[in-house]
Short mmCIF file of C-alpha atoms in Angstrom, two decimals:
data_model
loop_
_atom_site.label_atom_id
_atom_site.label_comp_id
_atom_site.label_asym_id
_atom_site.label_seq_id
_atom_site.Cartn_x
_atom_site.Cartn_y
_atom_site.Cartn_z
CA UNK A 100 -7.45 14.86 5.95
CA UNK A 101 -7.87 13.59 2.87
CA UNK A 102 -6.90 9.94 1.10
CA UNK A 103 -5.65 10.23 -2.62
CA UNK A 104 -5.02 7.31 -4.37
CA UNK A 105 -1.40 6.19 -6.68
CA UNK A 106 -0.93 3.47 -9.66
CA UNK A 107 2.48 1.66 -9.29
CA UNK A 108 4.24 -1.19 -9.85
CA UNK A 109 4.32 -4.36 -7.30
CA UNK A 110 7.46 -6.55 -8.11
CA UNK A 111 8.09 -9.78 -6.77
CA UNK A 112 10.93 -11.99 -8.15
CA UNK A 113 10.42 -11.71 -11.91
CA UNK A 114 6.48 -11.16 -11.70
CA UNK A 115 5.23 -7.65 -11.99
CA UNK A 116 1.85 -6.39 -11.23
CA UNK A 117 0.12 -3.59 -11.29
CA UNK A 118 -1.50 -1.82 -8.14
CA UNK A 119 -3.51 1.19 -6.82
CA UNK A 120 -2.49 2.37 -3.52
CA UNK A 121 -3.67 5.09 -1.25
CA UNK A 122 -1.72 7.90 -0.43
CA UNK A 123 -2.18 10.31 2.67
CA UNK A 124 -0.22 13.00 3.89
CA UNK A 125 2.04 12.99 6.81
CA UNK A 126 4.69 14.96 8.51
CA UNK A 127 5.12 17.17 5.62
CA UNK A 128 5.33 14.04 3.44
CA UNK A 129 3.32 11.96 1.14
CA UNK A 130 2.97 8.06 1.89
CA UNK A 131 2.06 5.03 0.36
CA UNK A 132 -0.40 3.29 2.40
CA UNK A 133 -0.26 -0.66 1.72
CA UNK A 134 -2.77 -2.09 4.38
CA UNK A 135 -5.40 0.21 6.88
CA UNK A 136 -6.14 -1.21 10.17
CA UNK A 137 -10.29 -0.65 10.79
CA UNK A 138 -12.18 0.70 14.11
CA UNK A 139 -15.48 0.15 13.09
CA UNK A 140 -16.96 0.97 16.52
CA UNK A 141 -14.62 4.34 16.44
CA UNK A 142 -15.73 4.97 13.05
CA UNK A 143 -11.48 5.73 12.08
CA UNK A 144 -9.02 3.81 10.10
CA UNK A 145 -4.99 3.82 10.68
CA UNK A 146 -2.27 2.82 8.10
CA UNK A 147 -0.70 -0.32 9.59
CA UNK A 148 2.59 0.96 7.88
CA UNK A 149 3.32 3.88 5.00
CA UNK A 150 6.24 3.97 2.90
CA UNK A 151 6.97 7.06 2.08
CA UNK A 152 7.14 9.06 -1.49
CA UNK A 153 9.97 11.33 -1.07
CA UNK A 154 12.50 8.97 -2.15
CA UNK A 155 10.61 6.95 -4.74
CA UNK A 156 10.22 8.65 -8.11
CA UNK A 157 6.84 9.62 -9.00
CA UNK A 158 4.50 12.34 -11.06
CA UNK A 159 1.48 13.84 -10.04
CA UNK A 160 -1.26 14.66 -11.85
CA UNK A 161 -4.94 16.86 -11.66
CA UNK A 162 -6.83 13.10 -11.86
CA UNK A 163 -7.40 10.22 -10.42
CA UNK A 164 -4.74 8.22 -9.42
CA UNK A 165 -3.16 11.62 -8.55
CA UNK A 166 0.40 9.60 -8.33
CA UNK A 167 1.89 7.56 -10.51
CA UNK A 168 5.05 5.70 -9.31
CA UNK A 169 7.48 5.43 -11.97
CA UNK A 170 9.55 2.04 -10.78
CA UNK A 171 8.49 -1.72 -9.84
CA UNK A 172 8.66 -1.22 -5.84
CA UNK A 173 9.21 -4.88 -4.30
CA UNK A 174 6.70 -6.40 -2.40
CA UNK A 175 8.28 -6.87 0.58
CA UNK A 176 8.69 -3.51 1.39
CA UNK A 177 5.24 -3.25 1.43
CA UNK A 178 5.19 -6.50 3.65
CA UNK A 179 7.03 -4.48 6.48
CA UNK A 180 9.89 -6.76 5.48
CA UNK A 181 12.55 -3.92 5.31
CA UNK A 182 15.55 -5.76 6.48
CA UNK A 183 16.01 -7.64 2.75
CA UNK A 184 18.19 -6.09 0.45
CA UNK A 185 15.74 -4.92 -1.73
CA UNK A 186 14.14 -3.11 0.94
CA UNK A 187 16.81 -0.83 1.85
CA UNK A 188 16.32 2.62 0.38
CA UNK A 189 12.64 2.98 1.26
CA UNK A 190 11.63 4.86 4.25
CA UNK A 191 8.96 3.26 6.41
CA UNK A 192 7.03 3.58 9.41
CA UNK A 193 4.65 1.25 11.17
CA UNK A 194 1.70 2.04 12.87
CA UNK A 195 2.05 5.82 12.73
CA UNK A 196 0.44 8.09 15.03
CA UNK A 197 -2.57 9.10 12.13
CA UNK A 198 -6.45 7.98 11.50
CA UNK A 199 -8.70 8.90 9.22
CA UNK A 200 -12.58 8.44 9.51
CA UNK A 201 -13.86 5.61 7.81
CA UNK A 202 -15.39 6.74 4.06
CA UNK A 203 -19.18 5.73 4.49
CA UNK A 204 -18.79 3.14 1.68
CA UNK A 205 -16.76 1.29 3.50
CA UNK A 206 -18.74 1.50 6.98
#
């Protein structure tokens, strides 16, 4: 399993920023990946939500970022806070059912 990384846009009220994100694949899908949960004893990490990239528009391309998300995507989506209004749209899951093992840099 493999962990790719995206560039995109965190909005907040009126104050933009921009972000790098990793991206895994899941259920046929690729997913932003906001915040990883750490086993260190296991050795594995697992998203603590992912947002997926179906429905936001994005481009890939042969680097690194391989995605680049085209709109601002409000930070409170990424948050888990997907009841607000500008939430709605955005398909997310918490803690799904994936791990990955932890890259040795981060060990």
């Amino acid at each position: 399993m493999t962990v790719r990384r995206a560039t995109l846009i965190i909005q907040e009220g009126a104050v933009c920023q921009v972000a790098f994100m990793d991206v895994v694949e899941f259920d046929g899908q690729f997913w932003l990946v906001p915040e990883w949960f750490e086993n260190i004893s296991l050795g594995v990490m697992r998203p603590v939500r992912i947002i997926s990239l179906a429905t936001i528009r994005h481009t890939r391309s042969p680097g690194n970022p391989e995605f680049v998300v085209e709109d601002p995507i409000p930070k409170s989506v990424f948050d888990g806070l997907t009841q607000l209004p500008e939430a709605r749209g955005f398909d997310v899951r918490e803690l799904p059912a994936i791990q990955f093992p932890i890259p040795p840099a981060l060990n």
